[in-house]
Amino acid sequence: MAVQNSIAPAQAQKTKADLTCTYKAGDAEVKLSPATVKQYLVTGDPTNVTNQEIVMFINLCKYQQLNPFLREAYLIKYGSQPAQLVVGKAAFEARAERDGRYEGYDAGIVVQKEDKTLEY
């Protein structure tokens, strides 16, 4: 019995247009491409951001339904250090607001007077 092996054709590399991603984040439709991320959404040095870091950022935003244009996610890159993918405070606040169990929070200043009473 003879074995019939052959070399499979190489898969074509994805172009930057293939890496464009459109998804829904809240009520908005977000469209991210590597060029958009590199040009508008990198904090720090966009020239040192690798394609792998950009793809990771796009996928973080897509799967967590984050809108980086509303500063719900950040791609931070300085020097040759690995990029930092950071989820912003606004994203956590928005998720909490959508949860029926969230009762809000109180904010303000508490002052202790000379007679030791508190003023809110």
JSON list of C-alpha atoms in Angstrom, two decimals:
[
{"chain": "A", "resi": 1, "resn": "MET", "atom": "CA", "xyz": [0.00, 0.00, 0.00]},
{"chain": "A", "resi": 2, "resn": "ALA", "atom": "CA", "xyz": [1.61, 3.26, -1.10]},
{"chain": "A", "resi": 3, "resn": "VAL", "atom": "CA", "xyz": [1.25, 6.46, 0.92]},
{"chain": "A", "resi": 4, "resn": "GLN", "atom": "CA", "xyz": [0.20, 9.51, -1.05]},
{"chain": "A", "resi": 5, "resn": "ASN", "atom": "CA", "xyz": [1.59, 12.57, 0.78]},
{"chain": "A", "resi": 6, "resn": "SER", "atom": "CA", "xyz": [1.67, 16.05, -0.64]},
{"chain": "A", "resi": 7, "resn": "ILE", "atom": "CA", "xyz": [2.59, 19.49, 0.58]},
{"chain": "A", "resi": 8, "resn": "ALA", "atom": "CA", "xyz": [-0.39, 21.64, 1.43]},
{"chain": "A", "resi": 9, "resn": "PRO", "atom": "CA", "xyz": [-0.40, 25.15, -0.04]},
{"chain": "A", "resi": 10, "resn": "ALA", "atom": "CA", "xyz": [0.61, 27.87, 2.40]},
{"chain": "A", "resi": 11, "resn": "GLN", "atom": "CA", "xyz": [-2.25, 29.83, 3.88]},
{"chain": "A", "resi": 12, "resn": "ALA", "atom": "CA", "xyz": [-2.26, 33.43, 2.79]},
{"chain": "A", "resi": 13, "resn": "GLN", "atom": "CA", "xyz": [-1.44, 35.88, 5.54]},
{"chain": "A", "resi": 14, "resn": "LYS", "atom": "CA", "xyz": [-4.31, 38.05, 6.63]},
{"chain": "A", "resi": 15, "resn": "THR", "atom": "CA", "xyz": [-4.20, 41.58, 5.33]},
{"chain": "A", "resi": 16, "resn": "LYS", "atom": "CA", "xyz": [-4.86, 44.55, 7.57]},
{"chain": "A", "resi": 17, "resn": "ALA", "atom": "CA", "xyz": [-8.32, 44.87, 5.99]},
{"chain": "A", "resi": 18, "resn": "ASP", "atom": "CA", "xyz": [-9.08, 41.31, 7.18]},
{"chain": "A", "resi": 19, "resn": "LEU", "atom": "CA", "xyz": [-8.21, 42.36, 10.74]},
{"chain": "A", "resi": 20, "resn": "THR", "atom": "CA", "xyz": [-10.91, 45.04, 10.83]},
{"chain": "A", "resi": 21, "resn": "CYS", "atom": "CA", "xyz": [-13.52, 44.18, 13.42]},
{"chain": "A", "resi": 22, "resn": "THR", "atom": "CA", "xyz": [-17.06, 45.50, 13.85]},
{"chain": "A", "resi": 23, "resn": "TYR", "atom": "CA", "xyz": [-19.05, 44.73, 17.00]},
{"chain": "A", "resi": 24, "resn": "LYS", "atom": "CA", "xyz": [-21.72, 46.14, 19.29]},
{"chain": "A", "resi": 25, "resn": "ALA", "atom": "CA", "xyz": [-20.72, 47.90, 22.54]},
{"chain": "A", "resi": 26, "resn": "GLY", "atom": "CA", "xyz": [-23.75, 49.06, 24.47]},
{"chain": "A", "resi": 27, "resn": "ASP", "atom": "CA", "xyz": [-25.95, 50.94, 22.02]},
{"chain": "A", "resi": 28, "resn": "ALA", "atom": "CA", "xyz": [-23.13, 51.79, 19.62]},
{"chain": "A", "resi": 29, "resn": "GLU", "atom": "CA", "xyz": [-21.53, 49.87, 16.78]},
{"chain": "A", "resi": 30, "resn": "VAL", "atom": "CA", "xyz": [-17.74, 50.02, 17.02]},
{"chain": "A", "resi": 31, "resn": "LYS", "atom": "CA", "xyz": [-15.43, 49.46, 14.06]},
{"chain": "A", "resi": 32, "resn": "LEU", "atom": "CA", "xyz": [-11.75, 48.92, 14.88]},
{"chain": "A", "resi": 33, "resn": "SER", "atom": "CA", "xyz": [-8.91, 48.39, 12.46]},
{"chain": "A", "resi": 34, "resn": "PRO", "atom": "CA", "xyz": [-5.19, 48.16, 13.21]},
{"chain": "A", "resi": 35, "resn": "ALA", "atom": "CA", "xyz": [-4.65, 51.54, 11.55]},
{"chain": "A", "resi": 36, "resn": "THR", "atom": "CA", "xyz": [-7.36, 53.20, 13.65]},
{"chain": "A", "resi": 37, "resn": "VAL", "atom": "CA", "xyz": [-6.00, 51.72, 16.87]},
{"chain": "A", "resi": 38, "resn": "LYS", "atom": "CA", "xyz": [-2.44, 52.74, 16.06]},
{"chain": "A", "resi": 39, "resn": "GLN", "atom": "CA", "xyz": [-3.34, 56.26, 14.93]},
{"chain": "A", "resi": 40, "resn": "TYR", "atom": "CA", "xyz": [-5.98, 57.25, 17.49]},
{"chain": "A", "resi": 41, "resn": "LEU", "atom": "CA", "xyz": [-6.15, 54.88, 20.44]},
{"chain": "A", "resi": 42, "resn": "VAL", "atom": "CA", "xyz": [-2.59, 54.19, 21.61]},
{"chain": "A", "resi": 43, "resn": "THR", "atom": "CA", "xyz": [-1.46, 56.06, 24.71]},
{"chain": "A", "resi": 44, "resn": "GLY", "atom": "CA", "xyz": [2.30, 56.51, 24.70]},
{"chain": "A", "resi": 45, "resn": "ASP", "atom": "CA", "xyz": [4.43, 55.53, 21.70]},
{"chain": "A", "resi": 46, "resn": "PRO", "atom": "CA", "xyz": [2.32, 54.17, 18.81]},
{"chain": "A", "resi": 47, "resn": "THR", "atom": "CA", "xyz": [5.38, 53.49, 16.63]},
{"chain": "A", "resi": 48, "resn": "ASN", "atom": "CA", "xyz": [6.51, 50.64, 18.90]},
{"chain": "A", "resi": 49, "resn": "VAL", "atom": "CA", "xyz": [3.16, 48.84, 19.14]},
{"chain": "A", "resi": 50, "resn": "THR", "atom": "CA", "xyz": [3.31, 45.39, 17.54]},
{"chain": "A", "resi": 51, "resn": "ASN", "atom": "CA", "xyz": [0.59, 43.87, 15.39]},
{"chain": "A", "resi": 52, "resn": "GLN", "atom": "CA", "xyz": [0.11, 41.18, 18.04]},
{"chain": "A", "resi": 53, "resn": "GLU", "atom": "CA", "xyz": [-0.58, 43.83, 20.70]},
{"chain": "A", "resi": 54, "resn": "ILE", "atom": "CA", "xyz": [-3.05, 45.59, 18.40]},
{"chain": "A", "resi": 55, "resn": "VAL", "atom": "CA", "xyz": [-4.91, 42.35, 17.66]},
{"chain": "A", "resi": 56, "resn": "MET", "atom": "CA", "xyz": [-5.02, 41.53, 21.38]},
{"chain": "A", "resi": 57, "resn": "PHE", "atom": "CA", "xyz": [-6.48, 44.99, 22.09]},
{"chain": "A", "resi": 58, "resn": "ILE", "atom": "CA", "xyz": [-9.11, 44.68, 19.36]},
{"chain": "A", "resi": 59, "resn": "ASN", "atom": "CA", "xyz": [-10.15, 41.26, 20.66]},
{"chain": "A", "resi": 60, "resn": "LEU", "atom": "CA", "xyz": [-10.29, 42.48, 24.27]},
{"chain": "A", "resi": 61, "resn": "CYS", "atom": "CA", "xyz": [-12.63, 45.27, 23.18]},
{"chain": "A", "resi": 62, "resn": "LYS", "atom": "CA", "xyz": [-14.72, 42.93, 21.02]},
{"chain": "A", "resi": 63, "resn": "TYR", "atom": "CA", "xyz": [-15.24, 40.12, 23.53]},
{"chain": "A", "resi": 64, "resn": "GLN", "atom": "CA", "xyz": [-15.74, 42.43, 26.52]},
{"chain": "A", "resi": 65, "resn": "GLN", "atom": "CA", "xyz": [-17.93, 44.77, 24.42]},
{"chain": "A", "resi": 66, "resn": "LEU", "atom": "CA", "xyz": [-15.84, 47.82, 25.27]},
{"chain": "A", "resi": 67, "resn": "ASN", "atom": "CA", "xyz": [-15.83, 51.07, 23.33]},
{"chain": "A", "resi": 68, "resn": "PRO", "atom": "CA", "xyz": [-12.28, 52.48, 23.34]},
{"chain": "A", "resi": 69, "resn": "PHE", "atom": "CA", "xyz": [-13.52, 55.75, 21.83]},
{"chain": "A", "resi": 70, "resn": "LEU", "atom": "CA", "xyz": [-15.42, 56.35, 25.10]},
{"chain": "A", "resi": 71, "resn": "ARG", "atom": "CA", "xyz": [-12.23, 55.50, 27.04]},
{"chain": "A", "resi": 72, "resn": "GLU", "atom": "CA", "xyz": [-13.57, 52.19, 28.30]},
{"chain": "A", "resi": 73, "resn": "ALA", "atom": "CA", "xyz": [-10.31, 50.50, 27.25]},
{"chain": "A", "resi": 74, "resn": "TYR", "atom": "CA", "xyz": [-6.74, 51.72, 26.79]},
{"chain": "A", "resi": 75, "resn": "LEU", "atom": "CA", "xyz": [-3.71, 50.42, 24.90]},
{"chain": "A", "resi": 76, "resn": "ILE", "atom": "CA", "xyz": [-0.67, 51.85, 26.64]},
{"chain": "A", "resi": 77, "resn": "LYS", "atom": "CA", "xyz": [2.82, 51.43, 25.18]},
{"chain": "A", "resi": 78, "resn": "TYR", "atom": "CA", "xyz": [6.09, 52.99, 26.33]},
{"chain": "A", "resi": 79, "resn": "GLY", "atom": "CA", "xyz": [9.47, 52.06, 24.89]},
{"chain": "A", "resi": 80, "resn": "SER", "atom": "CA", "xyz": [10.17, 48.39, 24.31]},
{"chain": "A", "resi": 81, "resn": "GLN", "atom": "CA", "xyz": [8.10, 47.21, 27.29]},
{"chain": "A", "resi": 82, "resn": "PRO", "atom": "CA", "xyz": [5.06, 45.01, 26.52]},
{"chain": "A", "resi": 83, "resn": "ALA", "atom": "CA", "xyz": [1.89, 46.99, 25.88]},
{"chain": "A", "resi": 84, "resn": "GLN", "atom": "CA", "xyz": [-0.61, 47.29, 28.73]},
{"chain": "A", "resi": 85, "resn": "LEU", "atom": "CA", "xyz": [-4.26, 46.60, 27.99]},
{"chain": "A", "resi": 86, "resn": "VAL", "atom": "CA", "xyz": [-6.32, 48.46, 30.59]},
{"chain": "A", "resi": 87, "resn": "VAL", "atom": "CA", "xyz": [-10.07, 48.42, 31.14]},
{"chain": "A", "resi": 88, "resn": "GLY", "atom": "CA", "xyz": [-11.22, 51.86, 32.24]},
{"chain": "A", "resi": 89, "resn": "LYS", "atom": "CA", "xyz": [-13.26, 52.78, 35.27]},
{"chain": "A", "resi": 90, "resn": "ALA", "atom": "CA", "xyz": [-16.14, 53.90, 33.06]},
{"chain": "A", "resi": 91, "resn": "ALA", "atom": "CA", "xyz": [-16.58, 50.34, 31.76]},
{"chain": "A", "resi": 92, "resn": "PHE", "atom": "CA", "xyz": [-17.00, 48.97, 35.28]},
{"chain": "A", "resi": 93, "resn": "GLU", "atom": "CA", "xyz": [-19.43, 51.76, 36.20]},
{"chain": "A", "resi": 94, "resn": "ALA", "atom": "CA", "xyz": [-21.52, 51.13, 33.07]},
{"chain": "A", "resi": 95, "resn": "ARG", "atom": "CA", "xyz": [-21.70, 47.40, 33.79]},
{"chain": "A", "resi": 96, "resn": "ALA", "atom": "CA", "xyz": [-22.72, 48.06, 37.38]},
{"chain": "A", "resi": 97, "resn": "GLU", "atom": "CA", "xyz": [-25.51, 50.40, 36.23]},
{"chain": "A", "resi": 98, "resn": "ARG", "atom": "CA", "xyz": [-26.93, 47.67, 33.97]},
{"chain": "A", "resi": 99, "resn": "ASP", "atom": "CA", "xyz": [-27.10, 45.19, 36.86]},
{"chain": "A", "resi": 100, "resn": "GLY", "atom": "CA", "xyz": [-30.39, 45.28, 38.75]},
{"chain": "A", "resi": 101, "resn": "ARG", "atom": "CA", "xyz": [-28.67, 44.58, 42.08]},
{"chain": "A", "resi": 102, "resn": "TYR", "atom": "CA", "xyz": [-26.54, 47.73, 41.93]},
{"chain": "A", "resi": 103, "resn": "GLU", "atom": "CA", "xyz": [-27.87, 50.43, 44.25]},
{"chain": "A", "resi": 104, "resn": "GLY", "atom": "CA", "xyz": [-25.48, 53.23, 43.33]},
{"chain": "A", "resi": 105, "resn": "TYR", "atom": "CA", "xyz": [-22.95, 54.91, 45.56]},
{"chain": "A", "resi": 106, "resn": "ASP", "atom": "CA", "xyz": [-22.65, 58.04, 47.63]},
{"chain": "A", "resi": 107, "resn": "ALA", "atom": "CA", "xyz": [-19.87, 60.51, 47.06]},
{"chain": "A", "resi": 108, "resn": "GLY", "atom": "CA", "xyz": [-18.94, 63.72, 48.75]},
{"chain": "A", "resi": 109, "resn": "ILE", "atom": "CA", "xyz": [-16.92, 65.24, 51.55]},
{"chain": "A", "resi": 110, "resn": "VAL", "atom": "CA", "xyz": [-17.19, 64.41, 55.25]},
{"chain": "A", "resi": 111, "resn": "VAL", "atom": "CA", "xyz": [-15.94, 67.08, 57.65]},
{"chain": "A", "resi": 112, "resn": "GLN", "atom": "CA", "xyz": [-15.35, 66.53, 61.35]},
{"chain": "A", "resi": 113, "resn": "LYS", "atom": "CA", "xyz": [-16.08, 69.74, 63.24]},
{"chain": "A", "resi": 114, "resn": "GLU", "atom": "CA", "xyz": [-14.27, 70.92, 66.36]},
{"chain": "A", "resi": 115, "resn": "ASP", "atom": "CA", "xyz": [-17.10, 69.55, 68.51]},
{"chain": "A", "resi": 116, "resn": "LYS", "atom": "CA", "xyz": [-16.39, 66.08, 66.95]},
{"chain": "A", "resi": 117, "resn": "THR", "atom": "CA", "xyz": [-19.66, 65.98, 64.98]},
{"chain": "A", "resi": 118, "resn": "LEU", "atom": "CA", "xyz": [-19.61, 64.94, 61.34]},
{"chain": "A", "resi": 119, "resn": "GLU", "atom": "CA", "xyz": [-21.01, 67.06, 58.56]},
{"chain": "A", "resi": 120, "resn": "TYR", "atom": "CA", "xyz": [-21.76, 65.39, 55.24]}
]
